[in-house]
Amino acid sequence: MTVFHLSTECYPVAKVGGLADVVGALPKYQNKIKGVEAKVVMPWYNKAFIYDHEFDVVFDGFIHQGPNMLQVQVMKEKTDVLGFELYMVKIPGLLDRENPYGYQDESFQFLAFQQGILHWLTAMQIRPDVLHCHDYHTGLVPFMIEYCPEFEFLKGVKTIGTIHNGEYQGMMNWNMVDYMPDFDSWKWGLLDWKGYINPLACMIKCSHAFTTVSAGYLEELFISFKGLESLVRQEFGKAYGIINGIDTEVWDPETDPMLDYNFSIKNAVEQKKKGKLKLCKEYGLNPELPLFAFIGRFATEKGADLLPDVVWRSIKQSYGALNIIILGSGNTYIENKLKEYEYIYSNFALDLGYKEHLSHKIYASADFLLMPSRVEPCGLNQMYSMRYGTIPVVRYTGGLRDTVADISTGGAGLNFTYAGVDDVIHAMNRAISIYNQKEVMQNLIYANMKFDFAWEKSAEKYLDLYRK
Ligand code: ADP
Ligand code: GLC
């Protein structure tokens, strides 16, 4: 069975968030299953990876986007070093950029990506068994292969759409229709949702099955899905919640080259302590105090708007009996507020930016990881921190409620219900009291490290779905 994963991100080639981690790992684990051949198709980016690796040009052609003729090249990484065949679609001007997102003309960018892929597959007569589309950026593919005469060759290929983040739907004005490949115009309604072309809605309507990255998140979409609630209810018959795994080869505290002090469950307590000492020294924090960390995008989805108040109130209310370290970037108001507090409070450290190495060190060295997410389709941070023996303190939502159970119910983490400052601080107080009970704390470290979030189980679930 050949499966092509279509995605704008893939670790380590280009990563903005968890989508990259999933697409960089799932195909690798699928390829370990007999009879499955999983590949990844992504845009070409001007990133270090392309300079460090060699590519073959496997296709060179042209597509029309409205009045514009665009060159399309497909480059294959020569050695399959990532554990799967990696294809990168290069379209000068649109798909040869520094970053996946953030451009004014992203509708043109993603339309060209999807059309480029399908043009290549059609021209080279490559007919996979499954096209697995990730998020709205590739959400029009199931429609295009059914209703664009140009891609007739691919008609009937099975399509799966995975929703990693339903907050982003890629809505476009209808005038963008002129830039799409020709399609059976009777089918326009499949593209439409409330007067816009909505690629995510179209993916839900046209794919043979769609998935969300946790079962908990799927349930929540029925009541809160940025206007698509009724659609997901109508299409429920083909909806599946499959929780993400983590790449336990990349995220292995015993071998992780990004850590200063590697550890296994046998020496976790001592080694984590050394890591914490070093981190605290670098950031001027007191290593005796409990260390809370937040890593992620400064977006309301992640509850990052709560962080400034959480920082000052938790420090004040505990009379400085805790440390907080925050790594991330995003909303400038939040960034500025946090910068101000970093200046005022010596118990608070801030590192603005995207730093893969530092994130690994923090997962390994902090005592607690804070995730006050309002929306969390799956969340990978909590799983990384648990594998590295750091206790997750999470809001009870989406994938977080599927992966982190509270200690009061036999779990090894802490849950809170509302995305509000009071609830976060209450949970932090509970965490501090655990920190002060040495034995309880150690047992929780071990319990977290023992959780099995390996991809194998979920890779099998996807395979069952493909077979279906
Ligand atoms: P999302 O994809 O919604 O941002 P996830 O929890 O699925 O959330 O994945 C986030 C991924 O991005 C994790 O691998 C996390 O470690 C990483 N990450 C987020 N922010 C940063 C940052 N500032 N520096 C390094 N890694 C980060
Ligand atoms: C999205 C979600 C996150 C999820 C990730 C990978 O970015 O916000 O919760 O873990 O995709 O599926």
Coordinates of C-alpha atoms and ligand atoms in Angstrom, one line a residue:
M1 CA 0.0 0.0 0.0
T2 CA 1.5 3.3 -1.0
V3 CA 0.6 6.3 1.0
F4 CA 1.6 9.9 0.2
H5 CA 1.5 12.4 3.1
L6 CA 0.9 15.9 1.8
S7 CA 2.0 18.5 4.2
T8 CA 3.5 22.0 4.5
E9 CA 5.7 21.0 7.4
C10 CA 8.0 18.0 8.1
Y11 CA 10.6 17.8 10.9
P12 CA 13.5 18.3 10.5
V13 CA 13.2 20.0 7.1
A14 CA 10.8 22.7 8.1
K15 CA 9.0 23.0 11.5
V16 CA 6.6 25.6 12.9
G17 CA 4.8 23.3 15.3
G18 CA 3.5 19.9 16.0
L19 CA 2.4 19.2 12.4
A20 CA 6.1 18.9 11.5
D21 CA 6.7 16.5 14.3
V22 CA 3.8 14.3 13.2
V23 CA 4.7 14.3 9.5
G24 CA 8.3 13.7 10.3
A25 CA 7.5 10.6 12.4
L26 CA 4.3 8.9 11.3
P27 CA 5.5 7.8 7.8
K28 CA 8.7 6.5 9.4
Y29 CA 6.8 4.3 11.7
Q30 CA 4.3 3.3 8.9
N31 CA 7.3 2.1 6.9
K32 CA 8.2 -0.3 9.6
I33 CA 4.9 -2.1 9.0
K34 CA 5.1 -4.8 6.4
G35 CA 3.4 -3.9 3.1
V36 CA 3.2 -0.2 3.7
E37 CA 5.2 2.4 1.8
A38 CA 4.7 5.9 3.1
K39 CA 6.2 9.0 1.5
V40 CA 6.1 12.7 2.2
V41 CA 5.4 15.5 -0.3
M42 CA 6.0 19.0 0.9
P43 CA 6.9 22.4 -0.5
W44 CA 10.5 23.3 -1.2
Y45 CA 11.9 25.8 1.4
N46 CA 15.1 27.8 1.4
K47 CA 16.3 26.1 4.7
A48 CA 19.5 24.5 5.9
F49 CA 18.2 21.0 5.2
I50 CA 18.2 21.6 1.4
Y51 CA 21.8 22.7 1.5
D52 CA 22.9 19.8 3.6
H53 CA 21.3 17.1 1.4
E54 CA 21.4 16.1 -2.2
F55 CA 18.3 16.0 -4.4
D56 CA 17.3 14.5 -7.8
V57 CA 15.0 16.4 -10.0
V58 CA 12.3 13.8 -10.6
F59 CA 9.9 16.1 -12.5
D60 CA 10.0 19.3 -14.4
G61 CA 6.9 20.8 -15.9
F62 CA 4.4 23.7 -15.9
I63 CA 1.0 24.5 -14.4
H64 CA -1.4 27.3 -15.1
Q65 CA -2.6 29.4 -12.2
G66 CA -5.2 31.7 -13.7
P67 CA -3.3 33.7 -16.3
N68 CA 0.1 32.8 -14.9
M69 CA 2.2 29.9 -16.1
L70 CA 4.3 28.4 -13.2
Q71 CA 7.3 26.1 -13.4
V72 CA 7.0 23.1 -11.2
Q73 CA 9.9 20.9 -10.2
V74 CA 9.7 18.0 -7.9
M75 CA 12.9 17.2 -6.0
K76 CA 13.5 13.9 -4.3
E77 CA 16.0 13.7 -1.4
K78 CA 18.5 11.1 -2.6
T79 CA 19.1 8.9 0.4
D80 CA 15.8 8.6 2.1
V81 CA 17.7 9.6 5.2
L82 CA 14.5 10.5 7.1
G83 CA 13.1 6.9 6.9
F84 CA 10.9 7.7 4.0
E85 CA 11.0 9.1 0.4
L86 CA 10.9 12.9 0.7
Y87 CA 9.6 14.9 -2.3
M88 CA 9.8 18.7 -2.3
V89 CA 7.7 20.7 -4.8
K90 CA 9.5 23.8 -6.1
I91 CA 7.7 26.6 -7.8
P92 CA 9.8 29.7 -8.2
G93 CA 8.2 32.7 -6.4
L94 CA 5.7 30.6 -4.4
L95 CA 7.3 27.5 -3.2
D96 CA 10.9 28.4 -2.6
R97 CA 10.5 30.5 0.5
E98 CA 12.2 30.8 3.9
N99 CA 9.1 29.8 5.9
P100 CA 5.9 27.9 5.5
Y101 CA 3.5 30.6 6.6
G102 CA 3.1 34.4 7.0
Y103 CA 2.9 35.5 3.4
Q104 CA 0.1 37.8 2.0
D105 CA -0.4 35.5 -1.0
E106 CA -0.7 32.3 0.9
S107 CA -3.8 31.3 -1.0
F108 CA -1.8 31.3 -4.2
Q109 CA 1.0 29.5 -2.5
F110 CA -1.1 26.6 -1.2
L111 CA -3.2 26.3 -4.4
A112 CA 0.0 26.0 -6.4
F113 CA 1.3 23.4 -4.0
Q114 CA -1.8 21.2 -4.4
Q115 CA -2.0 21.7 -8.1
G116 CA 1.7 21.1 -8.5
I117 CA 1.5 17.7 -6.6
L118 CA -1.5 16.5 -8.6
H119 CA 0.0 17.6 -11.9
W120 CA 3.2 15.7 -11.2
L121 CA 1.4 12.5 -10.1
T122 CA -0.8 12.7 -13.2
A123 CA 2.0 13.4 -15.7
M124 CA 4.2 10.7 -14.3
Q125 CA 1.3 8.3 -14.0
I126 CA 1.9 7.7 -10.3
R127 CA -1.3 6.5 -8.6
P128 CA -0.9 6.0 -4.9
D129 CA -3.4 3.9 -2.9
V130 CA -3.9 6.7 -0.4
L131 CA -3.4 10.5 -0.4
H132 CA -3.2 11.6 3.2
C133 CA -3.8 15.4 3.4
H134 CA -2.8 17.3 6.5
D135 CA -4.7 20.5 7.5
Y136 CA -6.3 23.0 5.2
H137 CA -3.2 23.6 3.1
T138 CA -3.9 20.4 1.2
G139 CA -7.6 20.3 1.9
L140 CA -8.7 20.8 -1.7
V141 CA -6.9 17.7 -3.0
P142 CA -9.8 15.3 -2.4
F143 CA -12.0 17.7 -4.4
M144 CA -9.5 18.3 -7.2
I145 CA -8.9 14.6 -7.9
E146 CA -12.6 13.9 -8.2
Y147 CA -13.8 17.0 -10.1
C148 CA -10.9 18.5 -12.1
P149 CA -10.7 16.8 -15.5
E150 CA -7.0 17.5 -15.6
F151 CA -6.5 15.0 -12.8
E152 CA -8.9 12.3 -14.1
F153 CA -6.1 9.8 -13.8
L154 CA -6.2 10.1 -10.0
K155 CA -10.0 9.9 -9.7
G156 CA -11.0 7.3 -7.1
V157 CA -7.7 7.4 -5.2
K158 CA -8.6 7.1 -1.5
T159 CA -8.2 10.3 0.5
I160 CA -7.8 10.9 4.2
G161 CA -7.9 14.4 5.7
T162 CA -6.3 15.0 9.1
I163 CA -7.3 18.1 11.1
H164 CA -4.4 19.1 13.2
N165 CA -5.8 22.5 13.9
G166 CA -9.4 23.5 13.1
E167 CA -8.8 27.1 14.1
Y168 CA -7.2 27.7 10.7
Q169 CA -9.4 26.9 7.7
G170 CA -7.8 28.8 4.8
M171 CA -10.9 30.6 3.8
M172 CA -10.7 32.5 0.4
N173 CA -12.9 34.9 -1.4
W174 CA -14.8 33.3 -4.4
N175 CA -12.7 35.4 -6.8
M176 CA -9.9 33.0 -6.1
V177 CA -11.8 30.4 -8.1
D178 CA -10.1 31.9 -11.2
Y179 CA -6.8 30.6 -9.9
M180 CA -8.0 27.0 -9.4
P181 CA -7.6 24.3 -12.0
D182 CA -10.8 23.9 -14.0
F183 CA -13.5 21.8 -12.3
D184 CA -17.0 20.5 -12.9
S185 CA -18.8 23.7 -12.0
W186 CA -21.9 21.9 -10.9
K187 CA -19.9 20.8 -7.9
W188 CA -19.1 24.4 -6.7
G189 CA -21.1 23.8 -3.5
L190 CA -18.5 21.4 -2.2
L191 CA -16.0 24.2 -2.2
D192 CA -18.3 26.6 -0.4
W193 CA -19.0 27.3 3.2
K194 CA -21.1 30.3 4.1
G195 CA -20.1 32.3 1.0
Y196 CA -16.4 31.5 1.0
I197 CA -14.2 28.8 -0.5
N198 CA -13.3 26.9 2.6
P199 CA -10.5 24.3 2.1
L200 CA -10.9 22.7 5.5
A201 CA -14.7 22.4 5.0
C202 CA -14.1 21.0 1.5
M203 CA -11.6 18.5 2.9
I204 CA -14.3 17.3 5.4
K205 CA -16.9 17.0 2.7
C206 CA -14.8 15.4 0.0
S207 CA -12.3 13.1 1.7
H208 CA -13.3 9.4 2.2
A209 CA -12.5 9.8 5.9
F210 CA -11.2 12.5 8.1
T211 CA -9.4 12.3 11.4
T212 CA -8.6 14.6 14.3
V213 CA -5.4 14.2 16.3
S214 CA -7.3 13.1 19.4
A215 CA -10.7 11.7 20.2
G216 CA -11.3 14.4 22.8
Y217 CA -10.8 17.1 20.2
L218 CA -13.2 15.5 17.8
E219 CA -15.9 15.6 20.5
E220 CA -15.2 19.3 21.1
L221 CA -15.6 20.1 17.4
F222 CA -19.3 19.4 17.6
I223 CA -19.8 22.4 19.8
S224 CA -16.9 24.6 18.9
F225 CA -15.4 24.6 15.4
K226 CA -15.2 28.1 14.1
G227 CA -18.5 27.8 12.2
L228 CA -18.0 24.2 11.0
E229 CA -19.9 22.6 13.9
S230 CA -22.9 21.5 11.8
L231 CA -20.7 20.2 9.0
V232 CA -18.8 17.9 11.4
R233 CA -22.1 16.7 12.8
Q234 CA -23.3 15.9 9.2
E235 CA -20.1 14.1 8.3
F236 CA -19.7 12.3 11.6
G237 CA -20.0 8.9 10.0
K238 CA -16.5 9.2 8.5
A239 CA -14.8 10.9 11.4
Y240 CA -12.1 9.3 13.5
G241 CA -10.1 10.5 16.4
I242 CA -6.5 9.1 16.4
I243 CA -4.1 10.4 19.0
N244 CA -0.6 11.4 17.9
G245 CA 2.4 9.5 19.0
I246 CA 5.9 10.9 19.6
D247 CA 9.1 10.0 17.8
T248 CA 10.8 8.1 20.6
E249 CA 14.0 7.9 18.6
V250 CA 14.3 11.7 18.5
W251 CA 12.8 12.2 22.0
D252 CA 14.9 9.8 24.0
P253 CA 16.4 11.2 27.2
E254 CA 19.1 8.5 27.1
T255 CA 20.5 9.5 23.7
D256 CA 19.2 12.9 22.9
P257 CA 22.2 14.9 21.7
M258 CA 20.6 18.2 22.6
L259 CA 20.8 17.4 26.3
D260 CA 23.8 18.2 28.5
Y261 CA 22.9 15.4 30.9
N262 CA 21.3 12.3 29.4
F263 CA 19.4 10.0 31.6
S264 CA 17.3 6.9 31.9
I265 CA 14.7 6.0 34.5
K266 CA 17.5 4.6 36.7
N267 CA 19.4 7.9 37.1
A268 CA 16.6 10.4 36.2
V269 CA 16.4 12.2 39.5
E270 CA 20.2 13.0 39.8
Q271 CA 20.7 13.8 36.1
K272 CA 17.6 16.0 35.8
K273 CA 18.9 17.9 38.8
K274 CA 22.2 18.6 37.1
G275 CA 20.3 19.8 34.0
K276 CA 18.2 22.0 36.1
L277 CA 21.2 23.4 37.9
K278 CA 22.8 24.3 34.6
L279 CA 19.7 25.8 33.2
C280 CA 19.0 27.9 36.3
K281 CA 22.5 29.1 36.3
E282 CA 22.3 30.3 32.7
Y283 CA 19.1 32.1 33.4
G284 CA 19.8 33.4 36.9
L285 CA 17.2 31.3 38.6
N286 CA 17.4 29.6 42.0
P287 CA 17.8 25.8 41.4
E288 CA 16.3 25.0 44.9
L289 CA 12.9 26.3 43.9
P290 CA 10.4 24.4 41.8
L291 CA 10.8 25.3 38.1
F292 CA 7.7 25.8 35.9
A293 CA 8.1 26.0 32.2
F294 CA 6.0 27.0 29.2
I295 CA 7.1 26.3 25.6
G296 CA 5.1 27.4 22.6
R297 CA 3.4 29.9 20.4
F298 CA 2.1 33.0 22.1
A299 CA -1.5 32.5 20.9
T300 CA -4.8 32.6 22.7
E301 CA -5.3 29.0 21.6
K302 CA -2.4 28.1 23.9
G303 CA -3.7 30.3 26.7
A304 CA -0.5 32.4 26.3
D305 CA -2.4 35.6 27.0
L306 CA -2.8 34.3 30.6
L307 CA 1.0 34.0 31.1
P308 CA 1.9 37.6 32.1
D309 CA -0.7 37.6 34.9
V310 CA 0.3 34.0 35.9
V311 CA 3.9 35.2 36.2
W312 CA 3.4 38.1 38.5
R313 CA 0.6 36.7 40.5
S314 CA 2.2 33.3 41.2
I315 CA 5.5 35.0 42.1
K316 CA 3.8 37.5 44.4
Q317 CA 1.4 35.0 46.0
S318 CA 4.1 32.4 46.7
Y319 CA 6.5 35.1 48.0
G320 CA 8.9 34.1 45.3
A321 CA 8.9 30.4 46.1
L322 CA 8.9 29.3 42.5
N323 CA 10.7 29.9 39.2
I324 CA 9.1 30.2 35.8
I325 CA 10.9 29.9 32.4
I326 CA 9.1 30.7 29.2
L327 CA 10.3 29.9 25.7
G328 CA 8.3 31.1 22.7
S329 CA 7.2 33.9 20.6
G330 CA 4.1 35.3 18.8
N331 CA 1.6 38.0 19.9
T332 CA 3.7 41.2 20.5
Y333 CA 1.6 42.4 23.4
I334 CA 2.3 39.2 25.3
E335 CA 6.0 39.4 24.3
N336 CA 6.3 42.9 25.6
K337 CA 4.5 42.3 28.8
L338 CA 6.6 39.3 29.5
K339 CA 9.8 41.3 28.7
E340 CA 8.7 43.9 31.3
Y341 CA 8.2 41.2 33.9
E342 CA 11.5 39.5 33.1
Y343 CA 13.1 42.8 34.0
I344 CA 11.2 43.1 37.3
Y345 CA 11.2 39.6 38.6
S346 CA 14.3 37.6 39.2
N347 CA 12.3 34.4 39.5
F348 CA 11.2 34.7 35.9
A349 CA 13.3 33.9 32.8
L350 CA 12.2 34.6 29.2
D351 CA 13.7 33.4 25.9
L352 CA 11.9 34.8 22.9
G353 CA 12.2 32.9 19.7
Y354 CA 12.2 29.4 18.3
K355 CA 15.0 27.2 19.8
E356 CA 14.8 23.5 19.3
H357 CA 17.9 22.7 21.5
L358 CA 16.7 24.8 24.3
S359 CA 13.2 23.3 24.2
H360 CA 14.7 19.8 24.7
K361 CA 16.8 21.1 27.7
I362 CA 13.8 22.6 29.3
Y363 CA 11.6 19.5 28.8
A364 CA 14.4 17.6 30.6
S365 CA 15.2 20.1 33.3
A366 CA 12.0 21.7 34.5
D367 CA 9.9 20.2 37.3
F368 CA 6.6 21.1 35.8
L369 CA 5.3 22.0 32.3
L370 CA 2.4 24.4 32.1
M371 CA -0.1 24.1 29.3
P372 CA -3.1 26.4 29.9
S373 CA -4.4 25.8 26.3
R374 CA -7.9 27.0 25.4
V375 CA -7.8 24.7 22.4
E376 CA -5.4 21.7 22.1
P377 CA -6.2 19.3 19.3
C378 CA -3.5 16.9 20.6
G379 CA -0.5 18.7 22.0
L380 CA 3.0 17.1 21.9
N381 CA 4.7 19.2 24.6
Q382 CA 3.0 17.3 27.4
M383 CA 4.1 14.0 25.9
Y384 CA 7.7 15.2 25.5
S385 CA 7.8 16.5 29.0
M386 CA 6.4 13.3 30.4
R387 CA 9.0 11.2 28.6
Y388 CA 11.6 13.4 30.1
G389 CA 10.2 13.1 33.6
T390 CA 8.7 16.5 33.9
I391 CA 5.2 16.7 35.3
P392 CA 2.5 18.2 33.0
V393 CA 0.1 20.8 34.5
V394 CA -2.5 21.1 31.8
R395 CA -6.0 22.4 31.1
Y396 CA -8.5 19.6 30.7
T397 CA -9.2 19.9 27.0
G398 CA -8.8 18.1 23.7
G399 CA -5.7 15.9 23.4
L400 CA -4.6 17.1 26.9
R401 CA -7.5 15.3 28.5
D402 CA -6.7 12.2 26.5
T403 CA -3.1 12.1 27.6
V404 CA -2.8 13.6 31.0
A405 CA -4.8 12.3 34.0
D406 CA -4.8 14.1 37.3
I407 CA -3.0 12.5 40.3
S408 CA -6.3 12.5 42.1
T409 CA -7.6 10.0 39.6
G410 CA -4.6 7.8 39.6
G411 CA -2.7 9.8 36.9
A412 CA 0.7 11.4 37.0
G413 CA -0.1 14.9 36.0
L414 CA -2.2 17.9 37.2
N415 CA -5.4 19.0 35.5
F416 CA -7.4 22.2 35.8
T417 CA -10.7 23.1 34.2
Y418 CA -10.8 26.7 33.2
A419 CA -8.4 28.7 31.1
G420 CA -8.2 31.5 33.7
V421 CA -5.4 32.8 35.9
D422 CA -6.9 31.7 39.2
D423 CA -7.2 28.1 38.0
V424 CA -3.7 28.0 36.6
I425 CA -2.3 29.4 39.9
H426 CA -4.4 27.0 41.9
A427 CA -2.9 24.1 39.9
M428 CA 0.6 25.6 40.4
N429 CA 0.1 25.6 44.2
R430 CA -0.9 22.0 44.1
A431 CA 2.3 21.4 42.1
I432 CA 4.4 23.2 44.7
S433 CA 3.1 21.1 47.5
I434 CA 4.0 18.0 45.5
Y435 CA 7.5 19.4 44.9
N436 CA 7.9 19.7 48.6
Q437 CA 7.2 16.0 49.2
K438 CA 10.4 14.5 47.8
E439 CA 9.2 10.9 47.5
V440 CA 5.9 11.7 45.9
M441 CA 7.8 13.9 43.4
Q442 CA 10.3 11.2 42.5
N443 CA 7.5 8.6 42.0
L444 CA 5.7 11.0 39.7
I445 CA 8.9 11.5 37.7
Y446 CA 9.2 7.7 37.2
A447 CA 5.5 7.3 36.5
N448 CA 5.6 9.9 33.8
M449 CA 8.7 8.4 32.2
K450 CA 6.9 5.1 32.0
F451 CA 4.1 6.3 29.8
D452 CA 4.1 4.8 26.3
F453 CA 3.4 7.4 23.6
A454 CA 5.2 5.6 20.8
W455 CA 3.8 5.9 17.4
E456 CA 3.3 2.2 16.7
K457 CA -0.3 2.0 18.0
S458 CA -1.5 5.0 16.2
A459 CA 0.3 4.1 13.0
E460 CA -1.7 0.8 13.1
K461 CA -4.9 2.7 13.6
Y462 CA -4.2 4.8 10.5
L463 CA -3.5 1.7 8.6
D464 CA -6.8 0.1 9.7
L465 CA -8.5 3.2 8.4
Y466 CA -6.7 3.2 5.0
R467 CA -7.7 -0.5 4.7
K468 CA -11.3 0.4 5.4
Ligands
ADP1 P1 1.3 23.4 18.1 O1 1.7 22.6 16.9 O2 -0.1 23.7 18.2 O3 2.2 24.6 18.2 P2 2.2 21.0 19.6 O4 2.2 20.8 21.1 O5 1.6 20.0 18.8 O6 1.6 22.5 19.4 O7 3.7 21.1 19.1 C1 4.6 22.2 19.3 C2 5.9 21.7 18.9 O8 6.7 22.9 18.6 C3 6.7 20.9 19.9 O9 7.6 20.1 19.3 C4 7.4 22.1 20.7 O10 8.5 21.6 21.4 C5 7.8 23.0 19.6 N1 7.9 24.4 20.0 C6 7.0 25.3 20.2 N2 7.5 26.5 20.4 C7 8.8 26.3 20.4 C8 9.9 27.2 20.6 N3 9.8 28.5 20.9 N4 11.2 26.7 20.5 C9 11.4 25.4 20.3 N5 10.4 24.5 20.1 C10 9.1 25.0 20.1
GLC2 C1 -1.6 21.3 15.8 C2 -2.3 21.4 17.2 C3 -1.6 20.5 18.2 C4 -1.2 19.2 17.6 C5 -0.4 19.4 16.4 C6 0.1 18.0 15.8 O1 -0.6 22.2 15.7 O2 -2.4 22.7 17.6 O3 -2.4 20.4 19.3 O4 -0.4 18.5 18.6 O5 -1.1 20.0 15.4 O6 -1.0 17.2 15.4

